[in-house]
Amino acid sequence: MELTFWTYEGPPHVGAIRVVTSMEGVHMVLHSPQGDTYADLLFTMIERQGKRPPVTYTTFQARDLGGDTAGLVIRTLREACDRFKPRVMVVGDSCTAELLQDQPGSLASGAELSVPIVPLELSAYSRKENWGASETFYHLVRGLLAARAPAPGWERPARGDERRPRVNLLGPSALGFRCRDDVVEITRLLASVGVDVHVTAPAGATPEDLLRIPEADANVCLYPEIARTACSWLQRTFKQPTIETVPIGVGATCDFLREIGEVTGVDVSAAVVEAQSRLPWYSRSVDSTYLTGKRVFVFGDASHAVAAARIARDELGFDVVGLGTYARESAREVRAAAKVYGVDPLITDNYLEVEARISELQPELVLGTQMERHIAKRLGIGCAVISTPAHVQDYPARYSPQMGFEGANVIFDSWVHPLMMGLEEHLLTMFREDFEFNDVATPSHLASLGGHSQRPAEGELAVAAPEDGVAWESDAEHELKKIPFFVRGKARRNTEKFALERGMQNISVETLYEAKAHYGR
Amino acid sequence: MSGHPSQAAVALPVPGCTEPRVTQERGQRAVFCGLTSIIWLHRKIQDAFFLVVGSRTCAHLIQSAAGVMIFAEPRFATAVLQDRDLAGIADCNDELDRVVAQVIERRPEIKTIFLVSSCPSEVIKLDLANAAQRLGGHYAGRVRFAEYSGSGIETTFTQGEDSCLKGLVADLPKAPADRRSLLIVGTLPDIVEDQFSRLFGELGVGPVHFLPARSSTDLVAVGPDTSFLLAQPYLGETARALLKRGARAISAPFPLGAEGTREWLRAAANAWDVAPERFEQVIAAPLARAERAVARQREALRGKRISFLPDSQLEIPLARFLQRECGMQLLEVGTPYLDQQMSAAELPLLPGGVRITEGQDLDRQLDRVRADRPDLTVCGLGIANPLEAEGLRTKWSIELMFTPIQGFDQAGDLAELFTRPLNRQNRLGF
């Protein structure tokens, strides 16, 4: 058993529902008790979808358990086929039904339904949502395409000149992070270099679209969490190369274009040179000087977190002080990236550990999920959401991709906004003795947090009194208060560390400035 | 006094001669499981912790149904079962002891831990009653342990509270004889509880206790001289447990709307032999306020047609309020479970021939909603937006669980919850 307060991911069947909800012409029968129907609200409330997910739940009750739950599965399947007339039926079970061992997939295959069945085994007690989505997409692709697999040893013929290169965009899904706009942006980007998008899946795809996947020259693995398994099967079976770069950030988008160029043979050099994003100039603009060395903590699914760390360091001039993911399946990539940034990777799905790490590191900006937004709010730190789990505000009405050049513009705005505006920061310093504009006045961009009462007392920010008896002299304590509050915690911590390392008993004004000089940037 | 018979509400208009038509339906249900009631129970019982023994689905359900994550470390959590627990590699009791120790270490101020069973823990027949007893012994004097089922195979949404309170009743001490008291049963928001306490005080009805109490260690004594009045309609099992303890039931409509609140209070006043003039005098001012407040909303609701999808078992008293006090026309009243005994004072107040559906067959019910095209459909969160997208106005039913709606001073707010979607429709230019 694992004590869980909040969870980053839902159970694997929620991932399966995400995939079938993304598609057209696919229905799912989920063998599950009534409570599991809560999954509907994830789609209709968080993503504001206007349709129920295409899922029929068997909703068995205790009184059914002694009887024929297998019969219930078959009745539900027949009724769902008659009512919804899907062209593919996905069949799976949730955690409780898995214990009943009715094996709804086999029941469905034996029920002589007039529709192709894709059975799923969702391992509810060891796996989670993203795995469930990935597995479902893979089984749909494989289930529909396995019969068309060419003989072993078959080689994909070179593309002739009669048509433009074309690729599939794989992985965008319901309840994904900004998938709707990313697909538009990447489709435009590819069109600008003369590459067509052949099939986008699962988002908006029909079963017939999945059958057309092998006709493309390559697969773009846009969201590896969902599409990597399917992409590698397609690569093995249909010899379709996989484009691995996730185009989030200016640098990554340029790398993505280069990879497209290598795989499809189109010339992308002009597009790379132009790199039509405002981010590079905005970042060089003098008003952005105050962004230099801002300490950021990054946490999310692996692909968004790794991409965000790169943007933070290379495109905005931040210091990445922490990097992590809740996705153990992708721990390896995050560990590798953390090594690049010289930080300890944090691989955990326990939000309490994430909270402890953030408190300890005292970053100036948190780039995370909705869970980290809550943590940051509690600690009075600015935050931008970069990854699922997301909430209703992460499905904005306006066009706001994360990918491609426009995505980089969106990222610049949405990450810089929560940081104190440069001018405001200077004013705070200048007027810090002003009675109206003092330490406890909340910067305007944090006003929505409910005023200064949300800002934790200094001591709470993991800078509790030193354990080994280093004491602050009252002059020094007074001097410390003159330091702007947003760096005061760091100054206190550094000074204490400095004093401890030198075996000092007291911290005087002198020690404070010695420490400042020692740690000075 | 204690010999006074419990009685139904009196002096109400004679209902229509046709009984309501109750149809049972079985099929796909779109309702929450009983775990969801932890969301309001943990707010009410502030020194208790709710530990669900279940799966990742249980944890995800509670955090999703709450709509947003509550902005603090919650007083509920899930002990998520894993492969090794199911395969017997780990001993579930040892695992539970370890998780409980973790909870107590993090939250030393907790006085009671509710072990809540779920669909998977019940299917594998994990005995939480036994566990609660064992842990109760181990932590004796520090933390109490209680156990109940919140599973979706046993309970629907609000029945989770019924299951929880039923368990509490068994632990209540025995009241000494000749100590007459009134027990109000069912979670009410604190503000509503305080209003009722004041009214009962003015009526001379009491002493009054509430179940659940705000503190989990505040165990009210129950005995033959306890009269109890349900504040919520979904507490049939709890009521039967109280009857077994010798307590007497006071039957009344539920305190929703001006009329419902008046009759609910009147039932208690009658049981205490409060003089009718005294009763009228005490409730005159708040009743008039309630009627004025409802009248303001009635203009928007009168003649409008409404359907209920099954959700909380509040559907019957809400339908009664909306039809009798707000002039709405009832098309279909769906309820997950119709407890005839608990609804005995409500059903006669519904218009004759009203369509009541017990249970659910979701797709057929949605077909009827589409055919009826009500002006307002009360439904769960998962279904509201799809119906809105089809041009139907909806009221999310879960809001009725999180908003103070009982009592005189909330009657107007209750009506307003139903006028708001209609008002919005009128304001929007599309």
Short mmCIF file of N, CA, C and O in Angstrom, two decimals, chain B residues 285-377:
data_model
loop_
_atom_site.label_atom_id
_atom_site.label_comp_id
_atom_site.label_asym_id
_atom_site.label_seq_id
_atom_site.Cartn_x
_atom_site.Cartn_y
_atom_site.Cartn_z
N ALA B 285 -41.00 35.51 12.07
CA ALA B 285 -40.07 36.41 11.37
C ALA B 285 -39.21 35.67 10.34
O ALA B 285 -39.17 36.07 9.17
N PRO B 286 -38.51 34.57 10.74
CA PRO B 286 -37.69 33.89 9.72
C PRO B 286 -38.54 33.28 8.59
O PRO B 286 -38.09 33.26 7.43
N LEU B 287 -39.75 32.83 8.91
CA LEU B 287 -40.60 32.27 7.86
C LEU B 287 -40.96 33.35 6.85
O LEU B 287 -40.90 33.13 5.63
N ALA B 288 -41.30 34.53 7.36
CA ALA B 288 -41.66 35.63 6.45
C ALA B 288 -40.46 36.00 5.57
O ALA B 288 -40.60 36.24 4.37
N ARG B 289 -39.28 36.03 6.19
CA ARG B 289 -38.06 36.32 5.41
C ARG B 289 -37.89 35.28 4.30
O ARG B 289 -37.59 35.61 3.15
N ALA B 290 -38.07 34.00 4.66
CA ALA B 290 -37.89 32.92 3.68
C ALA B 290 -38.90 33.07 2.55
O ALA B 290 -38.56 32.94 1.37
N GLU B 291 -40.14 33.36 2.90
CA GLU B 291 -41.17 33.46 1.86
C GLU B 291 -40.91 34.64 0.92
O GLU B 291 -41.09 34.53 -0.29
N ARG B 292 -40.47 35.74 1.52
CA ARG B 292 -40.14 36.89 0.67
C ARG B 292 -38.99 36.54 -0.28
O ARG B 292 -39.03 36.85 -1.46
N ALA B 293 -37.98 35.88 0.27
CA ALA B 293 -36.79 35.55 -0.54
C ALA B 293 -37.15 34.58 -1.67
O ALA B 293 -36.70 34.73 -2.81
N VAL B 294 -38.00 33.61 -1.36
CA VAL B 294 -38.40 32.65 -2.40
C VAL B 294 -39.27 33.34 -3.45
O VAL B 294 -39.15 33.08 -4.64
N ALA B 295 -40.15 34.24 -2.96
CA ALA B 295 -41.06 34.92 -3.89
C ALA B 295 -40.28 35.67 -4.96
O ALA B 295 -40.69 35.71 -6.13
N ARG B 296 -39.15 36.25 -4.56
CA ARG B 296 -38.33 36.99 -5.54
C ARG B 296 -37.84 36.08 -6.66
O ARG B 296 -37.70 36.50 -7.80
N GLN B 297 -37.57 34.82 -6.33
CA GLN B 297 -37.05 33.90 -7.34
C GLN B 297 -38.20 33.23 -8.12
O GLN B 297 -38.00 32.75 -9.22
N ARG B 298 -39.38 33.21 -7.50
CA ARG B 298 -40.48 32.45 -8.10
C ARG B 298 -40.83 32.98 -9.50
O ARG B 298 -41.17 32.21 -10.39
N GLU B 299 -40.70 34.29 -9.66
CA GLU B 299 -41.05 34.89 -10.96
C GLU B 299 -40.31 34.18 -12.09
O GLU B 299 -40.87 33.92 -13.15
N ALA B 300 -39.02 33.91 -11.84
CA ALA B 300 -38.19 33.31 -12.89
C ALA B 300 -38.49 31.82 -13.07
O ALA B 300 -38.22 31.25 -14.11
N LEU B 301 -39.01 31.19 -12.03
CA LEU B 301 -39.14 29.72 -12.06
C LEU B 301 -40.55 29.25 -12.39
O LEU B 301 -40.74 28.14 -12.88
N ARG B 302 -41.56 30.09 -12.14
CA ARG B 302 -42.94 29.67 -12.28
C ARG B 302 -43.22 29.17 -13.71
O ARG B 302 -42.86 29.82 -14.68
N GLY B 303 -43.80 27.97 -13.75
CA GLY B 303 -44.21 27.41 -15.05
C GLY B 303 -43.06 26.77 -15.81
O GLY B 303 -43.28 26.12 -16.84
N LYS B 304 -41.83 26.91 -15.31
CA LYS B 304 -40.69 26.30 -16.01
C LYS B 304 -40.68 24.79 -15.73
O LYS B 304 -41.06 24.35 -14.65
N ARG B 305 -40.22 24.03 -16.72
CA ARG B 305 -40.26 22.56 -16.61
C ARG B 305 -38.89 22.02 -16.21
O ARG B 305 -37.88 22.46 -16.74
N ILE B 306 -38.89 21.10 -15.27
CA ILE B 306 -37.62 20.61 -14.72
C ILE B 306 -37.57 19.09 -14.65
O ILE B 306 -38.59 18.44 -14.39
N SER B 307 -36.40 18.52 -14.94
CA SER B 307 -36.16 17.09 -14.77
C SER B 307 -34.94 16.90 -13.87
O SER B 307 -34.03 17.71 -13.88
N PHE B 308 -34.97 15.82 -13.12
CA PHE B 308 -33.84 15.47 -12.25
C PHE B 308 -33.24 14.16 -12.72
O PHE B 308 -33.96 13.18 -12.88
N LEU B 309 -31.93 14.13 -12.88
CA LEU B 309 -31.24 12.85 -13.03
C LEU B 309 -30.83 12.38 -11.64
O LEU B 309 -30.62 13.20 -10.75
N PRO B 310 -30.75 11.07 -11.43
CA PRO B 310 -30.47 10.58 -10.07
C PRO B 310 -29.08 10.99 -9.60
O PRO B 310 -28.13 10.95 -10.37
N ASP B 311 -28.98 11.37 -8.32
CA ASP B 311 -27.69 11.81 -7.82
C ASP B 311 -27.61 11.61 -6.31
O ASP B 311 -26.98 10.68 -5.84
N SER B 312 -28.28 12.48 -5.53
CA SER B 312 -28.00 12.56 -4.10
C SER B 312 -29.13 12.07 -3.20
O SER B 312 -28.96 12.08 -1.99
N GLN B 313 -30.25 11.67 -3.76
CA GLN B 313 -31.48 11.40 -2.98
C GLN B 313 -32.14 12.67 -2.44
O GLN B 313 -33.16 12.59 -1.78
N LEU B 314 -31.54 13.82 -2.74
CA LEU B 314 -32.23 15.07 -2.36
C LEU B 314 -33.32 15.40 -3.38
O LEU B 314 -34.05 16.37 -3.21
N GLU B 315 -33.39 14.60 -4.45
CA GLU B 315 -34.27 14.97 -5.57
C GLU B 315 -35.73 15.11 -5.17
O GLU B 315 -36.42 16.03 -5.62
N ILE B 316 -36.23 14.20 -4.29
CA ILE B 316 -37.65 14.23 -3.94
C ILE B 316 -38.00 15.52 -3.18
O ILE B 316 -38.89 16.27 -3.59
N PRO B 317 -37.27 15.84 -2.07
CA PRO B 317 -37.60 17.10 -1.39
C PRO B 317 -37.34 18.34 -2.25
O PRO B 317 -38.09 19.32 -2.14
N LEU B 318 -36.32 18.29 -3.11
CA LEU B 318 -36.08 19.46 -3.98
C LEU B 318 -37.24 19.63 -4.97
O LEU B 318 -37.70 20.75 -5.20
N ALA B 319 -37.70 18.52 -5.52
CA ALA B 319 -38.83 18.59 -6.46
C ALA B 319 -40.05 19.16 -5.76
O ALA B 319 -40.76 20.01 -6.30
N ARG B 320 -40.28 18.67 -4.54
CA ARG B 320 -41.41 19.19 -3.75
C ARG B 320 -41.30 20.70 -3.56
O ARG B 320 -42.24 21.47 -3.79
N PHE B 321 -40.12 21.18 -3.19
CA PHE B 321 -39.90 22.62 -2.98
C PHE B 321 -40.12 23.40 -4.28
O PHE B 321 -40.83 24.40 -4.31
N LEU B 322 -39.54 22.91 -5.36
CA LEU B 322 -39.60 23.67 -6.62
C LEU B 322 -41.02 23.69 -7.19
O LEU B 322 -41.43 24.67 -7.80
N GLN B 323 -41.76 22.60 -6.95
CA GLN B 323 -43.12 22.55 -7.48
C GLN B 323 -44.07 23.38 -6.61
O GLN B 323 -44.82 24.20 -7.09
N ARG B 324 -44.00 23.18 -5.29
CA ARG B 324 -45.00 23.80 -4.42
C ARG B 324 -44.68 25.27 -4.12
O ARG B 324 -45.57 26.09 -4.04
N GLU B 325 -43.39 25.56 -3.93
CA GLU B 325 -43.07 26.94 -3.52
C GLU B 325 -42.63 27.82 -4.68
O GLU B 325 -42.69 29.03 -4.60
N CYS B 326 -42.14 27.20 -5.76
CA CYS B 326 -41.62 28.01 -6.87
C CYS B 326 -42.45 27.85 -8.14
O CYS B 326 -42.14 28.47 -9.15
N GLY B 327 -43.43 26.99 -8.08
CA GLY B 327 -44.34 26.88 -9.22
C GLY B 327 -43.76 26.19 -10.44
O GLY B 327 -44.24 26.38 -11.56
N MET B 328 -42.73 25.39 -10.26
CA MET B 328 -42.16 24.68 -11.42
C MET B 328 -42.97 23.43 -11.74
O MET B 328 -43.66 22.88 -10.89
N GLN B 329 -42.84 23.02 -12.99
CA GLN B 329 -43.55 21.83 -13.42
C GLN B 329 -42.56 20.66 -13.46
O GLN B 329 -41.51 20.76 -14.10
N LEU B 330 -42.89 19.56 -12.79
CA LEU B 330 -41.97 18.43 -12.69
C LEU B 330 -42.20 17.48 -13.87
O LEU B 330 -43.32 17.02 -14.08
N LEU B 331 -41.13 17.19 -14.62
CA LEU B 331 -41.26 16.24 -15.72
C LEU B 331 -40.87 14.84 -15.25
O LEU B 331 -41.68 13.94 -15.23
N GLU B 332 -39.61 14.69 -14.86
CA GLU B 332 -39.18 13.40 -14.33
C GLU B 332 -38.32 13.67 -13.10
O GLU B 332 -37.44 14.53 -13.13
N VAL B 333 -38.58 12.92 -12.04
CA VAL B 333 -37.75 13.04 -10.85
C VAL B 333 -36.98 11.73 -10.70
O VAL B 333 -37.53 10.72 -10.27
N GLY B 334 -35.72 11.75 -11.10
CA GLY B 334 -34.88 10.56 -10.97
C GLY B 334 -34.20 10.58 -9.62
O GLY B 334 -33.79 11.64 -9.15
N THR B 335 -34.10 9.45 -9.00
CA THR B 335 -33.39 9.36 -7.72
C THR B 335 -32.65 8.03 -7.71
O THR B 335 -33.15 7.04 -8.25
N PRO B 336 -31.44 8.00 -7.14
CA PRO B 336 -30.70 6.73 -7.20
C PRO B 336 -31.39 5.64 -6.40
O PRO B 336 -31.31 4.46 -6.73
N TYR B 337 -32.08 6.05 -5.33
CA TYR B 337 -32.70 5.08 -4.46
C TYR B 337 -33.85 5.78 -3.76
O TYR B 337 -33.68 6.88 -3.24
N LEU B 338 -35.02 5.16 -3.77
CA LEU B 338 -36.18 5.78 -3.13
C LEU B 338 -36.50 5.01 -1.86
O LEU B 338 -36.97 3.87 -1.92
N ASP B 339 -36.21 5.62 -0.74
CA ASP B 339 -36.50 5.00 0.55
C ASP B 339 -37.89 5.46 0.96
O ASP B 339 -38.07 6.56 1.47
N GLN B 340 -38.89 4.60 0.73
CA GLN B 340 -40.30 4.98 0.95
C GLN B 340 -40.50 5.43 2.40
O GLN B 340 -41.24 6.38 2.67
N GLN B 341 -39.81 4.74 3.32
CA GLN B 341 -39.99 5.04 4.74
C GLN B 341 -39.47 6.45 5.07
O GLN B 341 -40.13 7.22 5.75
N MET B 342 -38.27 6.76 4.54
CA MET B 342 -37.68 8.06 4.85
C MET B 342 -38.40 9.18 4.10
O MET B 342 -38.33 10.34 4.49
N SER B 343 -39.05 8.83 3.00
CA SER B 343 -39.73 9.85 2.20
C SER B 343 -41.21 9.91 2.52
O SER B 343 -41.96 10.57 1.80
N ALA B 344 -41.64 9.23 3.59
CA ALA B 344 -43.08 9.09 3.87
C ALA B 344 -43.77 10.45 3.99
O ALA B 344 -44.92 10.60 3.58
N ALA B 345 -43.08 11.43 4.55
CA ALA B 345 -43.72 12.74 4.72
C ALA B 345 -43.57 13.61 3.47
O ALA B 345 -44.21 14.64 3.35
N GLU B 346 -42.70 13.19 2.55
CA GLU B 346 -42.46 13.99 1.34
C GLU B 346 -43.36 13.57 0.18
O GLU B 346 -43.91 14.42 -0.52
N LEU B 347 -43.48 12.26 -0.03
CA LEU B 347 -44.17 11.76 -1.23
C LEU B 347 -45.59 12.30 -1.37
O LEU B 347 -46.00 12.67 -2.47
N PRO B 348 -46.37 12.39 -0.26
CA PRO B 348 -47.74 12.89 -0.43
C PRO B 348 -47.78 14.35 -0.88
O PRO B 348 -48.83 14.82 -1.32
N LEU B 349 -46.66 15.05 -0.75
CA LEU B 349 -46.65 16.47 -1.13
C LEU B 349 -46.37 16.67 -2.62
O LEU B 349 -46.48 17.79 -3.12
N LEU B 350 -45.98 15.60 -3.29
CA LEU B 350 -45.71 15.73 -4.73
C LEU B 350 -47.03 15.67 -5.48
O LEU B 350 -47.98 15.02 -5.04
N PRO B 351 -47.11 16.35 -6.61
CA PRO B 351 -48.36 16.32 -7.37
C PRO B 351 -48.66 14.90 -7.85
O PRO B 351 -47.74 14.12 -8.11
N GLY B 352 -49.92 14.60 -7.96
CA GLY B 352 -50.33 13.26 -8.39
C GLY B 352 -49.78 12.95 -9.77
O GLY B 352 -49.69 13.83 -10.63
N GLY B 353 -49.36 11.71 -9.94
CA GLY B 353 -48.97 11.26 -11.27
C GLY B 353 -47.57 11.68 -11.70
O GLY B 353 -47.16 11.41 -12.82
N VAL B 354 -46.81 12.32 -10.80
CA VAL B 354 -45.47 12.73 -11.21
C VAL B 354 -44.62 11.49 -11.48
O VAL B 354 -44.78 10.44 -10.85
N ARG B 355 -43.75 11.62 -12.48
CA ARG B 355 -42.93 10.48 -12.91
C ARG B 355 -41.70 10.39 -12.00
O ARG B 355 -40.82 11.25 -12.08
N ILE B 356 -41.62 9.37 -11.16
CA ILE B 356 -40.42 9.18 -10.34
C ILE B 356 -39.67 7.98 -10.89
O ILE B 356 -40.27 6.93 -11.12
N THR B 357 -38.39 8.13 -11.13
CA THR B 357 -37.59 7.00 -11.60
C THR B 357 -36.56 6.66 -10.54
O THR B 357 -35.81 7.53 -10.10
N GLU B 358 -36.54 5.42 -10.13
CA GLU B 358 -35.57 4.97 -9.14
C GLU B 358 -34.53 4.13 -9.86
O GLU B 358 -34.87 3.26 -10.66
N GLY B 359 -33.25 4.39 -9.57
CA GLY B 359 -32.18 3.69 -10.30
C GLY B 359 -31.90 4.44 -11.59
O GLY B 359 -32.29 5.60 -11.73
N GLN B 360 -31.22 3.81 -12.52
CA GLN B 360 -30.86 4.54 -13.74
C GLN B 360 -30.52 3.61 -14.89
O GLN B 360 -29.99 2.52 -14.69
N ASP B 361 -30.90 4.05 -16.05
CA ASP B 361 -30.38 3.46 -17.29
C ASP B 361 -30.02 4.68 -18.13
O ASP B 361 -30.86 5.26 -18.81
N LEU B 362 -28.77 5.12 -18.01
CA LEU B 362 -28.36 6.46 -18.43
C LEU B 362 -28.82 6.84 -19.84
O LEU B 362 -29.42 7.90 -20.02
N ASP B 363 -28.50 6.00 -20.81
CA ASP B 363 -28.79 6.42 -22.19
C ASP B 363 -30.28 6.58 -22.44
O ASP B 363 -30.71 7.50 -23.12
N ARG B 364 -31.08 5.69 -21.83
CA ARG B 364 -32.54 5.82 -22.01
C ARG B 364 -33.05 7.07 -21.29
O ARG B 364 -33.94 7.76 -21.79
N GLN B 365 -32.47 7.34 -20.13
CA GLN B 365 -32.90 8.53 -19.41
C GLN B 365 -32.55 9.81 -20.20
O GLN B 365 -33.35 10.72 -20.29
N LEU B 366 -31.35 9.81 -20.80
CA LEU B 366 -30.96 10.98 -21.61
C LEU B 366 -31.88 11.10 -22.82
O LEU B 366 -32.22 12.21 -23.24
N ASP B 367 -32.30 9.97 -23.39
CA ASP B 367 -33.27 10.02 -24.50
C ASP B 367 -34.55 10.73 -24.05
O ASP B 367 -35.11 11.54 -24.78
N ARG B 368 -35.00 10.41 -22.82
CA ARG B 368 -36.24 11.04 -22.33
C ARG B 368 -36.03 12.53 -22.11
O ARG B 368 -36.90 13.35 -22.42
N VAL B 369 -34.84 12.89 -21.58
CA VAL B 369 -34.55 14.32 -21.37
C VAL B 369 -34.58 15.04 -22.73
O VAL B 369 -35.16 16.11 -22.86
N ARG B 370 -33.99 14.42 -23.73
CA ARG B 370 -33.97 15.04 -25.07
C ARG B 370 -35.37 15.17 -25.63
O ARG B 370 -35.69 16.14 -26.32
N ALA B 371 -36.22 14.18 -25.33
CA ALA B 371 -37.59 14.24 -25.83
C ALA B 371 -38.40 15.28 -25.05
O ALA B 371 -39.17 16.04 -25.64
N ASP B 372 -38.18 15.34 -23.74
CA ASP B 372 -38.93 16.30 -22.90
C ASP B 372 -38.48 17.73 -23.12
O ASP B 372 -39.25 18.66 -22.95
N ARG B 373 -37.22 17.91 -23.42
CA ARG B 373 -36.58 19.23 -23.49
C ARG B 373 -37.01 20.14 -22.33
O ARG B 373 -37.66 21.18 -22.53
N PRO B 374 -36.61 19.75 -21.08
CA PRO B 374 -36.98 20.59 -19.93
C PRO B 374 -36.29 21.95 -20.00
O PRO B 374 -35.27 22.09 -20.70
N ASP B 375 -36.83 22.92 -19.28
CA ASP B 375 -36.16 24.22 -19.19
C ASP B 375 -34.90 24.11 -18.33
O ASP B 375 -33.98 24.91 -18.46
N LEU B 376 -34.91 23.14 -17.42
CA LEU B 376 -33.77 22.95 -16.53
C LEU B 376 -33.64 21.46 -16.20
O LEU B 376 -34.64 20.80 -15.93
N THR B 377 -32.40 20.96 -16.26
CA THR B 377 -32.15 19.56 -15.88
C THR B 377 -31.13 19.56 -14.76
O THR B 377 -30.07 20.18 -14.90
#
